Tab-separated table of C-alpha atoms and ligand atoms in Angstrom:
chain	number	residue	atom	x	y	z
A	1	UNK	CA	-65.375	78.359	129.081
A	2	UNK	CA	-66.165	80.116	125.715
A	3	UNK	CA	-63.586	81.203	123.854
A	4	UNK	CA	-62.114	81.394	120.007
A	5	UNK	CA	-62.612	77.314	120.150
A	6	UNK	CA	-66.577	77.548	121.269
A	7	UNK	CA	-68.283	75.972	118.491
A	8	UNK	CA	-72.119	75.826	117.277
A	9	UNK	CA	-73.687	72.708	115.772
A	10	UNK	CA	-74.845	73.537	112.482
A	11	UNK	CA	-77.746	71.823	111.217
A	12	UNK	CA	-75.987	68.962	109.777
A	13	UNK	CA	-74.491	67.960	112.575
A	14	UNK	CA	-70.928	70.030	111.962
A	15	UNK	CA	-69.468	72.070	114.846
A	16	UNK	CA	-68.465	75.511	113.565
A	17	UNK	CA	-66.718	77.943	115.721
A	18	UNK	CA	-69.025	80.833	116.656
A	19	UNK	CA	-66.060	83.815	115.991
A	20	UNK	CA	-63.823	83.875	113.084
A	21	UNK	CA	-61.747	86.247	111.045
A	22	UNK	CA	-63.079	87.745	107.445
A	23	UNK	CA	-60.638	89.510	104.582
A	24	UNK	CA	-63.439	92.042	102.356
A	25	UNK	CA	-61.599	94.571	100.613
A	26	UNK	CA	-58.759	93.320	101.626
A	27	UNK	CA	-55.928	92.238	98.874
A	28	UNK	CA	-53.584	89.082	98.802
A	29	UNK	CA	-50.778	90.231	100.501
A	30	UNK	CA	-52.343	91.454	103.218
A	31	UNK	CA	-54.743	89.081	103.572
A	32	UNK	CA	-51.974	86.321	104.235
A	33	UNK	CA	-50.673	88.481	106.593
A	34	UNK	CA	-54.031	89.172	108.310
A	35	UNK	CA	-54.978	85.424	108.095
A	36	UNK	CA	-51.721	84.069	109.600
A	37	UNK	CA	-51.676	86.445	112.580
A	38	UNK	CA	-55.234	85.600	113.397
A	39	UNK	CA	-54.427	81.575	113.684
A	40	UNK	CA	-51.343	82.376	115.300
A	41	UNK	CA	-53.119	84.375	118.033
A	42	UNK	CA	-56.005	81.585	118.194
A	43	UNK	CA	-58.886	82.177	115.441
A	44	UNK	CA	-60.007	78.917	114.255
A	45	UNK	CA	-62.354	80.273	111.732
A	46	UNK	CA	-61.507	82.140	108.284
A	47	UNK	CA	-63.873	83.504	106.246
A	48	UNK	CA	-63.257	84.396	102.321
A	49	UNK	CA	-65.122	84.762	98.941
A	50	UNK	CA	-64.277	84.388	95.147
A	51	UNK	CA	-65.639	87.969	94.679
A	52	UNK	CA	-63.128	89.334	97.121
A	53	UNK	CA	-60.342	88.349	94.717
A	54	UNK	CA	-58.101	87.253	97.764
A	55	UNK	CA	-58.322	83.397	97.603
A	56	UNK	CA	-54.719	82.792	96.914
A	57	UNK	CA	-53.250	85.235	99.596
A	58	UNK	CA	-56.009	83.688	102.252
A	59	UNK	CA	-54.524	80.082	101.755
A	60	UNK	CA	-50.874	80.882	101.834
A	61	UNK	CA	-52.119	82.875	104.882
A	62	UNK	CA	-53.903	79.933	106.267
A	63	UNK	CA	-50.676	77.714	105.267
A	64	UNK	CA	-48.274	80.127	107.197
A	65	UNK	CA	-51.080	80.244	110.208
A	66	UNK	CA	-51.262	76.338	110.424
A	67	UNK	CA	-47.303	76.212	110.496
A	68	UNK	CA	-46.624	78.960	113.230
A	69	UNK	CA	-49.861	77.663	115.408
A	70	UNK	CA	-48.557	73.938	115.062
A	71	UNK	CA	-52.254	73.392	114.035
A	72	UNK	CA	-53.215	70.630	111.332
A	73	UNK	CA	-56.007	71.389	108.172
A	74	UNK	CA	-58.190	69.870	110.312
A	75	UNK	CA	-57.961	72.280	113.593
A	76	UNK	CA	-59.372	75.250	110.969
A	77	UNK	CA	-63.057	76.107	109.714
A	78	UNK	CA	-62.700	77.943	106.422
A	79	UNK	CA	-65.493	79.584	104.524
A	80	UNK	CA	-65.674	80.611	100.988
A	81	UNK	CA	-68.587	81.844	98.910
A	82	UNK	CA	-69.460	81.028	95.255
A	83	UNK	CA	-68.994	84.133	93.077
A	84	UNK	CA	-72.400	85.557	91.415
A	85	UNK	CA	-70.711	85.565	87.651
A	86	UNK	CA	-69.588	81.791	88.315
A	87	UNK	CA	-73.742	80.739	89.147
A	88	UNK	CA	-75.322	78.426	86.955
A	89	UNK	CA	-75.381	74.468	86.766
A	90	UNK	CA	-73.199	71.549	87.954
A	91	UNK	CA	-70.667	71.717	85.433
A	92	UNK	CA	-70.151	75.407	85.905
A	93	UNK	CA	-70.566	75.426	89.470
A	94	UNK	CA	-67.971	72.483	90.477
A	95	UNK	CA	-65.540	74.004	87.778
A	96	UNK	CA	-65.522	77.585	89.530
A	97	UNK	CA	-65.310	75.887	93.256
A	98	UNK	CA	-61.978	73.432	91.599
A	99	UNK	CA	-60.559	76.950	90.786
A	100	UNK	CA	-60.934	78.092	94.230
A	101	UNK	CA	-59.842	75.296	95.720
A	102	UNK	CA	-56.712	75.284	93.264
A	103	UNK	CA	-56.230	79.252	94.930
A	104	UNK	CA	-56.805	78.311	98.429
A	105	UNK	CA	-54.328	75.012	98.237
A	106	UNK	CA	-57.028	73.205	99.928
A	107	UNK	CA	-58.423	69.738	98.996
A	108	UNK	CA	-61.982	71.020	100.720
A	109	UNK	CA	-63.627	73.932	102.796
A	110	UNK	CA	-65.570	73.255	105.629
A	111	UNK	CA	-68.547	75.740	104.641
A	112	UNK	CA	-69.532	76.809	100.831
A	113	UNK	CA	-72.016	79.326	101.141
A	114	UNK	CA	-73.936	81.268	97.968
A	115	UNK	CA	-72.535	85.053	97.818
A	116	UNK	CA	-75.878	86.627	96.558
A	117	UNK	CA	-79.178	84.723	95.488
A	118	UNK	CA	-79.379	85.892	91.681
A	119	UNK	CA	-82.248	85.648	90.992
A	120	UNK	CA	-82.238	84.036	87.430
A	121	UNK	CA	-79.773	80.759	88.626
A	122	UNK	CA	-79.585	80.776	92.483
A	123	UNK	CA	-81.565	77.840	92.667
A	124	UNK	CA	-79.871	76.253	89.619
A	125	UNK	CA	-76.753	76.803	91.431
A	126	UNK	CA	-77.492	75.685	94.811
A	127	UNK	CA	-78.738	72.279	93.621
A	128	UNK	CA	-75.188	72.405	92.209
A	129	UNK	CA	-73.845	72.912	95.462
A	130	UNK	CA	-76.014	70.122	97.150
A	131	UNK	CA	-74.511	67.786	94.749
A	132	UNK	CA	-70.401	68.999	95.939
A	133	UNK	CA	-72.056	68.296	99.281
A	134	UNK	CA	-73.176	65.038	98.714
A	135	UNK	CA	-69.570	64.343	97.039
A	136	UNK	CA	-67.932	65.343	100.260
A	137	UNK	CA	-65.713	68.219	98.670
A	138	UNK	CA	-67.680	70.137	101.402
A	139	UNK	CA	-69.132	70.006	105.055
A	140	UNK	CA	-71.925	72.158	104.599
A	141	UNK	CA	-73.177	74.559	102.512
A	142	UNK	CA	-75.402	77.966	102.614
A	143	UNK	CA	-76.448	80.896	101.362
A	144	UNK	CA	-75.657	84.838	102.232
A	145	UNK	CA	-77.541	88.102	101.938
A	146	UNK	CA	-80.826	85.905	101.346
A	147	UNK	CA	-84.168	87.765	102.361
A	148	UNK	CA	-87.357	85.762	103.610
A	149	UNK	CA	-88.842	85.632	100.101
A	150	UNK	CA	-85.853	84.384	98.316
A	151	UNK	CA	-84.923	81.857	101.541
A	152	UNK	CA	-88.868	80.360	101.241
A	153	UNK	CA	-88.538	80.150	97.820
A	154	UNK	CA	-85.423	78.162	98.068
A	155	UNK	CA	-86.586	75.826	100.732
A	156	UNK	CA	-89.233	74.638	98.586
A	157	UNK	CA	-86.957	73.195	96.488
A	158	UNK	CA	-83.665	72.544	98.363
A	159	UNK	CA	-82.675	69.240	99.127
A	160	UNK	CA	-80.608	70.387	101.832
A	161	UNK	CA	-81.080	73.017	104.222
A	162	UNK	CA	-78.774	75.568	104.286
A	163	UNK	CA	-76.379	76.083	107.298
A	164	UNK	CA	-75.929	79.442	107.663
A	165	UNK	CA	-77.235	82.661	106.305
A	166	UNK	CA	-74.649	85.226	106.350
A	167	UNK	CA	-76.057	88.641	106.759
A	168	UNK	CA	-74.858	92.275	107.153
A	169	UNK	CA	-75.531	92.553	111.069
A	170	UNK	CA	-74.574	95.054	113.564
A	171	UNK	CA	-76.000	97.281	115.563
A	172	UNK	CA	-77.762	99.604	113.422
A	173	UNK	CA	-78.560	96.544	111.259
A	174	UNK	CA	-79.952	94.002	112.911
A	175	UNK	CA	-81.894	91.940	110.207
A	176	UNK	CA	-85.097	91.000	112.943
A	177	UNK	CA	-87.630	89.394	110.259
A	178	UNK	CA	-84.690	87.519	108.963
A	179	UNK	CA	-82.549	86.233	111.658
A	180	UNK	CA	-86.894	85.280	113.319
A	181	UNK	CA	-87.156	82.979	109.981
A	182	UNK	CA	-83.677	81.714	109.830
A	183	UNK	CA	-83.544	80.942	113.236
A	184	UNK	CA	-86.995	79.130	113.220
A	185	UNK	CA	-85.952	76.669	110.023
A	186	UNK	CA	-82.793	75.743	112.068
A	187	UNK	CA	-80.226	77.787	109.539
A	188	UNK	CA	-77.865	79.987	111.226
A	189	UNK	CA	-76.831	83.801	110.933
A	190	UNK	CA	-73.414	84.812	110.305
A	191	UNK	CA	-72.624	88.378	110.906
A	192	UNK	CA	-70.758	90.291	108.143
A	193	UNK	CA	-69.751	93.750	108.886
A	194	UNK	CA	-70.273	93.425	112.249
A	195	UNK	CA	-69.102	96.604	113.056
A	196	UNK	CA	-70.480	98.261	110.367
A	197	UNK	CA	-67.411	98.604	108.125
A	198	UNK	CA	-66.345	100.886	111.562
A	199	UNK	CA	-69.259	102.941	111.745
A	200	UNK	CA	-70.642	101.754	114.476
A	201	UNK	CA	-67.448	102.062	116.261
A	202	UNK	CA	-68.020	105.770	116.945
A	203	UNK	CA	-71.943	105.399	118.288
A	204	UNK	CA	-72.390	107.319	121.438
A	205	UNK	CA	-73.757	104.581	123.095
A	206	UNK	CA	-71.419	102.268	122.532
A	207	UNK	CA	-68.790	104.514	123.418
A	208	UNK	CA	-70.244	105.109	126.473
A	209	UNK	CA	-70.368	101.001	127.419
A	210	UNK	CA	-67.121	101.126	125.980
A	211	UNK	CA	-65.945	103.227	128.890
A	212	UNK	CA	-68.545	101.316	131.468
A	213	UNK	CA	-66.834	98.535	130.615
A	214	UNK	CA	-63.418	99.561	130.434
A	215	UNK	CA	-62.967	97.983	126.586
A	216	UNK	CA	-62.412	98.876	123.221
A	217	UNK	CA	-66.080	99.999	121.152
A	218	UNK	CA	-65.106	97.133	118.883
A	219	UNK	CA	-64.935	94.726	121.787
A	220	UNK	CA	-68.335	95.817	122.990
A	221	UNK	CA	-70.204	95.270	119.565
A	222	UNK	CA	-68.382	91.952	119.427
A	223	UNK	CA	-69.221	90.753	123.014
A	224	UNK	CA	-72.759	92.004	122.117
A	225	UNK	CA	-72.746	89.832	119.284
A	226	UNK	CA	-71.667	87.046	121.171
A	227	UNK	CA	-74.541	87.395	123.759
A	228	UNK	CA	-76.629	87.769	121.038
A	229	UNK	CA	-75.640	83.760	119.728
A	230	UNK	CA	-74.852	85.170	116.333
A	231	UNK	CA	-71.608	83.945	114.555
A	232	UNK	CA	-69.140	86.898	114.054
A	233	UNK	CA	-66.503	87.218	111.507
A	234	UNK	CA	-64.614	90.216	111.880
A	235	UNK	CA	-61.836	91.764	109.514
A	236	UNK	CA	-58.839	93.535	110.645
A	237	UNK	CA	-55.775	94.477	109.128
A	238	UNK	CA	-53.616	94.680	111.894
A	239	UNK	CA	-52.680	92.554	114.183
A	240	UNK	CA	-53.055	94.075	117.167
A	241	UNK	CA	-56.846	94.410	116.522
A	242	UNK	CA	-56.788	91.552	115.587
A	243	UNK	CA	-55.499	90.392	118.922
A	244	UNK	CA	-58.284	92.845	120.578
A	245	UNK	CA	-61.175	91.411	118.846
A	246	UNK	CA	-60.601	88.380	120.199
A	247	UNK	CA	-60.348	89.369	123.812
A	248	UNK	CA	-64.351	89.112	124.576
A	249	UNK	CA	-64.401	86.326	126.739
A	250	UNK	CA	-63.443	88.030	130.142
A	251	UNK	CA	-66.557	90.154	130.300
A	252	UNK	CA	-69.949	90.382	130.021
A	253	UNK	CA	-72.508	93.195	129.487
A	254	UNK	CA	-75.655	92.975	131.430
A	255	UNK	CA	-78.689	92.060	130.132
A	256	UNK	CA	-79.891	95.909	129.703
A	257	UNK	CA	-76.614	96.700	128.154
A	258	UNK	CA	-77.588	94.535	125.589
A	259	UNK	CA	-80.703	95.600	125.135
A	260	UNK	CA	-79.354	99.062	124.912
A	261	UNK	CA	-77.589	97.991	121.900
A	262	UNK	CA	-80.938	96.063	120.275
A	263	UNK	CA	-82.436	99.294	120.358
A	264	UNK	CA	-79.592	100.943	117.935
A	265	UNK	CA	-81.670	98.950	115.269
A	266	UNK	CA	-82.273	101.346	112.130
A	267	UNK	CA	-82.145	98.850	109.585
A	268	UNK	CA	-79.462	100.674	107.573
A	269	UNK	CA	-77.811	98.231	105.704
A	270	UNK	CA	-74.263	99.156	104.015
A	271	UNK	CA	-74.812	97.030	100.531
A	272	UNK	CA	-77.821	95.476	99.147
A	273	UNK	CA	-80.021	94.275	96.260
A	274	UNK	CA	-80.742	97.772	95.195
A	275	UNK	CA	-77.137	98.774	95.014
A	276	UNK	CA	-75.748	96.925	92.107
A	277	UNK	CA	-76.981	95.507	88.729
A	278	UNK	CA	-77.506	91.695	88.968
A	279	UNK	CA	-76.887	91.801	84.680
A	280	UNK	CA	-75.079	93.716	82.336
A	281	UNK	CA	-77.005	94.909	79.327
A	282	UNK	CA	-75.710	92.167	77.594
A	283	UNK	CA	-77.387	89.357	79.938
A	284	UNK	CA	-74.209	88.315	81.448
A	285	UNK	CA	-73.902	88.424	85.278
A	286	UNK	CA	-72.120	91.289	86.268
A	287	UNK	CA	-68.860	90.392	87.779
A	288	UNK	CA	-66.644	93.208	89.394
A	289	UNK	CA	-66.144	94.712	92.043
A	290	UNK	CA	-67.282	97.922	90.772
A	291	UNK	CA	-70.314	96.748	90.579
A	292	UNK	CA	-70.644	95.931	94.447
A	293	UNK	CA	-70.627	99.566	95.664
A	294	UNK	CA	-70.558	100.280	99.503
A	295	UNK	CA	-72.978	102.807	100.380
A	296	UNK	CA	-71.284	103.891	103.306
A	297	UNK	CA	-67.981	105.117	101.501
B	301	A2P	P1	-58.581	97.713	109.991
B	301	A2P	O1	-58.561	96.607	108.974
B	301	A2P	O2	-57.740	98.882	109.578
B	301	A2P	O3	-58.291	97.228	111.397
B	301	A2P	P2	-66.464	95.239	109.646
B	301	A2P	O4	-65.909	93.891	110.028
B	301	A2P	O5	-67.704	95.630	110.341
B	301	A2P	O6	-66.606	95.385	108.131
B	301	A2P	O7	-65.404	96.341	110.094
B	301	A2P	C1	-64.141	96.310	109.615
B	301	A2P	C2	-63.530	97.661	109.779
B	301	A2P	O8	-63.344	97.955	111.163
B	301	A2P	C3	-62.194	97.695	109.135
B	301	A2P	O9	-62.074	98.928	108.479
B	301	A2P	C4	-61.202	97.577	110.296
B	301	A2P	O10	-60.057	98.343	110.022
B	301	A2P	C5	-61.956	98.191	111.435
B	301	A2P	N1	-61.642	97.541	112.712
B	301	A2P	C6	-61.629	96.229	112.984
B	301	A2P	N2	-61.324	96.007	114.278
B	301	A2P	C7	-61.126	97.219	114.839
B	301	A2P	C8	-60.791	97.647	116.134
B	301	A2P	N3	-60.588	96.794	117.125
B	301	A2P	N4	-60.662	98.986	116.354
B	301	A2P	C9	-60.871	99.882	115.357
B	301	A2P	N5	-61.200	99.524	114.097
B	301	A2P	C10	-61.327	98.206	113.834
């Protein structure tokens, strides 16, 4: 039966499970917290980046998780994305991933994806990330907020084809042209922001197969996502949605339900290219958080 524990195959063979937990804007503290209640109520998936600054509270969270779960390293998929300012080639690339390993307290993560493809060292850097591959620090790596230029450009010269492409997807983003190429070179979409940072939460439609269905708006989105074979990491804060988002399993929306949602599509995404500077005036890639605006706040 699907559940927390379904898994996908990604295209190297590695099963990873289809509905995790992620910790954006989200500091230390409480992302230990958040982490730990999510494997103690059953998420097998964790989802992090360097850029969220949260490394350290995500792997005592993942410690504390593994203890109260009686779960092993091995029982848990973590993610965690190579930070734009930390791009560039082997050496720099394996140093910056030792450091996050270091923060984690993990001796490997089971997915390394690329935050952002900038554009003067993203392929630079992913041939850097082949080569951790190929030393077995990770099981697969990918790439996130690629578009289809950027993605062909990178398959001409990868190696390796990336797992996963994680994306901003959710209802009134649903990334067609992308998730159609992905999806026909074998490379899987993540969703990030699946409920649209909580915007989507208060769409009239949803709310009103929210009360069709007798379930939360969030649980509708994620059960849409589900039917929609896209992997979902979702961030809460508290526990009890964390608990809620997870209860999707028990239901299903018809087939013109879902496609009731599909039509939500506006293509607004939250955070993109446009929104920040890749390089500070001084050539350097721009590394804070400040420069990562969310367009929705
Ligand atoms: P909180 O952390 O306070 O629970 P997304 O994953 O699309 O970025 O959305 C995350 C946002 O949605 C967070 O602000 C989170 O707030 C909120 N959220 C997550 N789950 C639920 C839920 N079940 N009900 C209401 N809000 C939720």
């Amino acid at each position: 039966m699907d559940g927390l524990h379904s898994t996908i195959t990604l295209n190297n063979g590695v099963k990873m499970p289809r509905f995790g937990l992620g910790v954006w804007k989200t500091d230390n503290r409480t992302s230990r917290d958040s982490v730990a209640a999510a494997i103690k109520n059953g998420y097998l998936a964790i989802d992090t980046a360097r850029q969220y600054g949260n490394e350290q509270g995500t792997g005592a969270g993942i410690k504390l998780g593994l203890g109260q779960a009686g779960l092993k390293r091995s029982d848990l998929f973590v993610t965690t994305k190579l930070y734009n300012g930390e791009q560039g080639d082997y050496d720099q690339v394996s140093k910056a991933f030792e450091n996050q390993l270091k923060d984690l307290g993990l001796d490997y993560v089971d997915l390394y994806l690329m935050h952002w493809p900038v554009d003067k060292t993203y392929i630079e850097s992913y041939h850097a990330m082949e080569k951790l591959y190929r030393e077995g620090k990770v099981r697969a790596i990918g790439v996130s907020n690629f578009d289809n230029d950027r993605m062909e450009k990178l398959l001409e010269e990868a190696e390796i084809i990336p797992a996963v492409n994680q994306m901003e997807f959710n209802p009134t983003n649903q990334e067609r042209e992308i998730l159609a190429f992905d999806q026909s070179h074998d490379i899987e979409m993540t969703a990030w922001s699946p409920l649209g940072g909580g915007e989507s939460l208060t769409n009239p439609v949803i709310d009103a197969l929210a009360k069709k269905y007798d379930r939360s708006a969030a649980q509708i989105i994620l059960r849409w996502e589900w039917q929609r074979d896209i992997i979902t990491v979702v961030k809460s804060t508290h526990e009890k949605r964390i608990i809620q988002n997870s209860q999707i399993f028990d239901f299903s929306l018809s087939d013109e339900d879902v496609q009731k949602i599909n039509e939500l599509d506006q293509g607004k995404r939250g955070l993109w290219y446009d929104d920040f500077q890749w390089h500070n005036s001084n050539g350097k890639v721009a590394n804070g958080i400040d420069q990562w605006p969310d367009t929705r706040k």
